[in-house]
Amino acid sequence: MSFFRFLSRPFPTQPLLRSFTTRPTERKKIVLRDEDLVETFVKGSGPGGQCINKRSSCVDLRHIPTGIRVQCQQSRSLADNRGIARKLLREKLDELENGHLSKNGKKAAKIAKQKARRAKRAKEKYGKPKEEPNSAIPPPEE
């Protein structure tokens, strides 16, 4: 009985469809504020010997509102590592905030599109040829 009652009510389809089909078309610009960041410097690890073991040139950067944490020790220089860590954090926040519109999302979509196009071309070129009936040889009769 409840199923028929459900069918008798008007079901609002129009607003629901609009909310699911609309996607944002513009990227939100990511701005890092110093108040939202906790920056610590720790000793690095890995190859490098005495230089790595003694200096605290590894940057540990944490974004307080989202809890995203980035570590960077790509360079010997502390200043360079700070810049690289901020760049990495900006990329991660961009991916989190903008999703498919982020720089990495667009790059991945472009690569996927290229792969699909190349696969389609290869399939057209090297795919199974259509078997055409050979009119020169008659079919065997039994």
PDB file of C-alpha atoms in Angstrom:
ATOM      1  CA  MET A   1       0.000   0.000   0.000  1.00  0.00           C
ATOM      2  CA  SER A   2       2.816   2.401   0.792  1.00  0.00           C
ATOM      3  CA  PHE A   3       4.318   1.880  -2.668  1.00  0.00           C
ATOM      4  CA  PHE A   4       1.148   3.166  -4.338  1.00  0.00           C
ATOM      5  CA  ARG A   5       1.050   6.141  -1.981  1.00  0.00           C
ATOM      6  CA  PHE A   6       4.625   6.914  -3.048  1.00  0.00           C
ATOM      7  CA  LEU A   7       3.623   6.807  -6.715  1.00  0.00           C
ATOM      8  CA  SER A   8       0.646   9.102  -6.215  1.00  0.00           C
ATOM      9  CA  ARG A   9       2.809  11.944  -4.879  1.00  0.00           C
ATOM     10  CA  PRO A  10       4.490  14.289  -7.318  1.00  0.00           C
ATOM     11  CA  PHE A  11       8.202  13.602  -7.366  1.00  0.00           C
ATOM     12  CA  PRO A  12      10.446  16.686  -7.822  1.00  0.00           C
ATOM     13  CA  THR A  13      12.836  15.512 -10.518  1.00  0.00           C
ATOM     14  CA  GLN A  14      13.808  18.814 -12.069  1.00  0.00           C
ATOM     15  CA  PRO A  15      15.770  20.396  -9.179  1.00  0.00           C
ATOM     16  CA  LEU A  16      17.520  17.108  -8.386  1.00  0.00           C
ATOM     17  CA  LEU A  17      18.715  16.647 -11.943  1.00  0.00           C
ATOM     18  CA  ARG A  18      20.032  20.172 -12.087  1.00  0.00           C
ATOM     19  CA  SER A  19      22.009  19.765  -8.876  1.00  0.00           C
ATOM     20  CA  PHE A  20      23.700  16.585 -10.094  1.00  0.00           C
ATOM     21  CA  THR A  21      24.476  17.685 -13.621  1.00  0.00           C
ATOM     22  CA  THR A  22      25.991  21.092 -12.925  1.00  0.00           C
ATOM     23  CA  ARG A  23      29.733  21.027 -12.464  1.00  0.00           C
ATOM     24  CA  PRO A  24      31.848  24.010 -11.577  1.00  0.00           C
ATOM     25  CA  THR A  25      33.527  25.464 -14.635  1.00  0.00           C
ATOM     26  CA  GLU A  26      36.092  27.686 -12.937  1.00  0.00           C
ATOM     27  CA  ARG A  27      38.970  26.756 -10.679  1.00  0.00           C
ATOM     28  CA  LYS A  28      39.173  28.256  -7.224  1.00  0.00           C
ATOM     29  CA  LYS A  29      42.489  29.965  -6.657  1.00  0.00           C
ATOM     30  CA  ILE A  30      44.458  28.440  -3.796  1.00  0.00           C
ATOM     31  CA  VAL A  31      45.953  30.939  -1.360  1.00  0.00           C
ATOM     32  CA  LEU A  32      48.196  29.770   1.475  1.00  0.00           C
ATOM     33  CA  ARG A  33      47.994  31.933   4.574  1.00  0.00           C
ATOM     34  CA  ASP A  34      50.824  31.801   7.093  1.00  0.00           C
ATOM     35  CA  GLU A  35      48.294  31.588   9.954  1.00  0.00           C
ATOM     36  CA  ASP A  36      47.028  28.259   8.566  1.00  0.00           C
ATOM     37  CA  LEU A  37      50.474  26.647   8.345  1.00  0.00           C
ATOM     38  CA  VAL A  38      52.671  24.930  10.910  1.00  0.00           C
ATOM     39  CA  GLU A  39      56.232  24.671   9.667  1.00  0.00           C
ATOM     40  CA  THR A  40      58.853  22.557  11.419  1.00  0.00           C
ATOM     41  CA  PHE A  41      62.391  21.698  10.403  1.00  0.00           C
ATOM     42  CA  VAL A  42      63.685  18.207  11.070  1.00  0.00           C
ATOM     43  CA  LYS A  43      66.799  16.250  10.233  1.00  0.00           C
ATOM     44  CA  GLY A  44      66.599  14.509   6.911  1.00  0.00           C
ATOM     45  CA  SER A  45      67.094  10.843   6.151  1.00  0.00           C
ATOM     46  CA  GLY A  46      68.565   8.775   3.373  1.00  0.00           C
ATOM     47  CA  PRO A  47      71.837   9.099   1.474  1.00  0.00           C
ATOM     48  CA  GLY A  48      74.015  12.153   2.028  1.00  0.00           C
ATOM     49  CA  GLY A  49      76.217  11.156   4.926  1.00  0.00           C
ATOM     50  CA  GLN A  50      77.290  13.683   7.523  1.00  0.00           C
ATOM     51  CA  CYS A  51      75.573  16.582   5.749  1.00  0.00           C
ATOM     52  CA  ILE A  52      72.124  14.965   6.081  1.00  0.00           C
ATOM     53  CA  ASN A  53      72.746  13.667   9.601  1.00  0.00           C
ATOM     54  CA  LYS A  54      73.740  17.021  11.123  1.00  0.00           C
ATOM     55  CA  ARG A  55      71.524  19.651   9.467  1.00  0.00           C
ATOM     56  CA  SER A  56      67.816  20.202   9.933  1.00  0.00           C
ATOM     57  CA  SER A  57      67.058  21.050   6.327  1.00  0.00           C
ATOM     58  CA  CYS A  58      64.013  18.810   5.880  1.00  0.00           C
ATOM     59  CA  VAL A  59      60.785  20.844   5.976  1.00  0.00           C
ATOM     60  CA  ASP A  60      57.616  19.427   7.523  1.00  0.00           C
ATOM     61  CA  LEU A  61      54.655  21.621   6.524  1.00  0.00           C
ATOM     62  CA  ARG A  62      51.143  21.063   7.889  1.00  0.00           C
ATOM     63  CA  HIS A  63      47.936  22.835   6.793  1.00  0.00           C
ATOM     64  CA  ILE A  64      45.813  23.208   9.932  1.00  0.00           C
ATOM     65  CA  PRO A  65      42.281  23.506   8.391  1.00  0.00           C
ATOM     66  CA  THR A  66      42.595  20.342   6.282  1.00  0.00           C
ATOM     67  CA  GLY A  67      45.282  18.438   8.187  1.00  0.00           C
ATOM     68  CA  ILE A  68      47.326  17.839   5.027  1.00  0.00           C
ATOM     69  CA  ARG A  69      51.006  17.281   5.767  1.00  0.00           C
ATOM     70  CA  VAL A  70      53.915  17.616   3.333  1.00  0.00           C
ATOM     71  CA  GLN A  71      57.582  16.770   3.879  1.00  0.00           C
ATOM     72  CA  CYS A  72      60.357  17.945   1.598  1.00  0.00           C
ATOM     73  CA  GLN A  73      64.103  17.337   1.546  1.00  0.00           C
ATOM     74  CA  GLN A  74      64.775  17.518  -2.181  1.00  0.00           C
ATOM     75  CA  SER A  75      67.476  20.152  -1.821  1.00  0.00           C
ATOM     76  CA  ARG A  76      70.373  20.802   0.547  1.00  0.00           C
ATOM     77  CA  SER A  77      69.120  24.321   1.129  1.00  0.00           C
ATOM     78  CA  LEU A  78      66.492  24.998   3.778  1.00  0.00           C
ATOM     79  CA  ALA A  79      65.092  27.970   1.832  1.00  0.00           C
ATOM     80  CA  ASP A  80      64.702  25.889  -1.335  1.00  0.00           C
ATOM     81  CA  ASN A  81      62.977  23.113   0.605  1.00  0.00           C
ATOM     82  CA  ARG A  82      60.553  25.617   2.148  1.00  0.00           C
ATOM     83  CA  GLY A  83      59.550  26.842  -1.318  1.00  0.00           C
ATOM     84  CA  ILE A  84      59.212  23.330  -2.718  1.00  0.00           C
ATOM     85  CA  ALA A  85      57.122  22.217   0.293  1.00  0.00           C
ATOM     86  CA  ARG A  86      54.737  25.150  -0.170  1.00  0.00           C
ATOM     87  CA  LYS A  87      54.410  24.332  -3.864  1.00  0.00           C
ATOM     88  CA  LEU A  88      53.607  20.671  -3.070  1.00  0.00           C
ATOM     89  CA  LEU A  89      51.049  21.721  -0.454  1.00  0.00           C
ATOM     90  CA  ARG A  90      49.423  24.133  -2.924  1.00  0.00           C
ATOM     91  CA  GLU A  91      49.132  21.297  -5.474  1.00  0.00           C
ATOM     92  CA  LYS A  92      47.521  18.975  -2.919  1.00  0.00           C
ATOM     93  CA  LEU A  93      45.064  21.651  -1.810  1.00  0.00           C
ATOM     94  CA  ASP A  94      44.256  22.415  -5.453  1.00  0.00           C
ATOM     95  CA  GLU A  95      43.469  18.756  -6.050  1.00  0.00           C
ATOM     96  CA  LEU A  96      41.336  18.602  -2.904  1.00  0.00           C
ATOM     97  CA  GLU A  97      39.464  21.849  -3.616  1.00  0.00           C
ATOM     98  CA  ASN A  98      39.052  21.740  -7.403  1.00  0.00           C
ATOM     99  CA  GLY A  99      39.087  18.008  -8.153  1.00  0.00           C
ATOM    100  CA  HIS A 100      38.924  17.418 -11.916  1.00  0.00           C
ATOM    101  CA  LEU A 101      39.594  21.124 -12.592  1.00  0.00           C
ATOM    102  CA  SER A 102      42.936  21.114 -10.750  1.00  0.00           C
ATOM    103  CA  LYS A 103      46.147  21.271 -12.757  1.00  0.00           C
ATOM    104  CA  ASN A 104      46.921  17.614 -12.064  1.00  0.00           C
ATOM    105  CA  GLY A 105      43.315  16.627 -12.826  1.00  0.00           C
ATOM    106  CA  LYS A 106      43.397  18.388 -16.181  1.00  0.00           C
ATOM    107  CA  LYS A 107      46.744  16.814 -17.004  1.00  0.00           C
ATOM    108  CA  ALA A 108      45.424  13.330 -16.153  1.00  0.00           C
ATOM    109  CA  ALA A 109      42.280  13.909 -18.240  1.00  0.00           C
ATOM    110  CA  LYS A 110      44.379  15.043 -21.198  1.00  0.00           C
ATOM    111  CA  ILE A 111      46.600  11.957 -20.973  1.00  0.00           C
ATOM    112  CA  ALA A 112      43.548   9.665 -20.701  1.00  0.00           C
ATOM    113  CA  LYS A 113      42.009  11.316 -23.762  1.00  0.00           C
ATOM    114  CA  GLN A 114      45.255  10.871 -25.729  1.00  0.00           C
ATOM    115  CA  LYS A 115      45.456   7.194 -24.724  1.00  0.00           C
ATOM    116  CA  ALA A 116      41.859   6.591 -25.780  1.00  0.00           C
ATOM    117  CA  ARG A 117      42.423   8.320 -29.121  1.00  0.00           C
ATOM    118  CA  ARG A 118      45.605   6.309 -29.784  1.00  0.00           C
ATOM    119  CA  ALA A 119      43.876   3.057 -28.832  1.00  0.00           C
ATOM    120  CA  LYS A 120      40.996   3.864 -31.176  1.00  0.00           C
ATOM    121  CA  ARG A 121      43.383   4.591 -34.047  1.00  0.00           C
ATOM    122  CA  ALA A 122      45.331   1.392 -33.392  1.00  0.00           C
ATOM    123  CA  LYS A 123      42.114  -0.613 -33.283  1.00  0.00           C
ATOM    124  CA  GLU A 124      41.020   0.863 -36.603  1.00  0.00           C
ATOM    125  CA  LYS A 125      44.406   0.196 -38.173  1.00  0.00           C
ATOM    126  CA  TYR A 126      45.332  -3.193 -36.720  1.00  0.00           C
ATOM    127  CA  GLY A 127      41.964  -4.566 -35.608  1.00  0.00           C
ATOM    128  CA  LYS A 128      40.415  -7.707 -37.060  1.00  0.00           C
ATOM    129  CA  PRO A 129      39.686  -7.239 -40.744  1.00  0.00           C
ATOM    130  CA  LYS A 130      36.096  -7.824 -41.737  1.00  0.00           C
ATOM    131  CA  GLU A 131      35.697 -11.141 -43.477  1.00  0.00           C
ATOM    132  CA  GLU A 132      34.447 -10.596 -46.971  1.00  0.00           C
ATOM    133  CA  PRO A 133      32.894 -13.515 -48.824  1.00  0.00           C
ATOM    134  CA  ASN A 134      35.327 -14.666 -51.475  1.00  0.00           C
ATOM    135  CA  SER A 135      33.403 -14.919 -54.744  1.00  0.00           C
ATOM    136  CA  ALA A 136      36.220 -16.756 -56.579  1.00  0.00           C
ATOM    137  CA  ILE A 137      35.892 -19.905 -54.472  1.00  0.00           C
ATOM    138  CA  PRO A 138      32.382 -21.325 -54.312  1.00  0.00           C
ATOM    139  CA  PRO A 139      31.215 -22.706 -50.959  1.00  0.00           C
ATOM    140  CA  PRO A 140      31.450 -26.485 -50.608  1.00  0.00           C
ATOM    141  CA  GLU A 141      28.257 -28.290 -51.553  1.00  0.00           C
ATOM    142  CA  GLU A 142      27.145 -31.407 -49.814  1.00  0.00           C
TER     143      GLU A 142
END
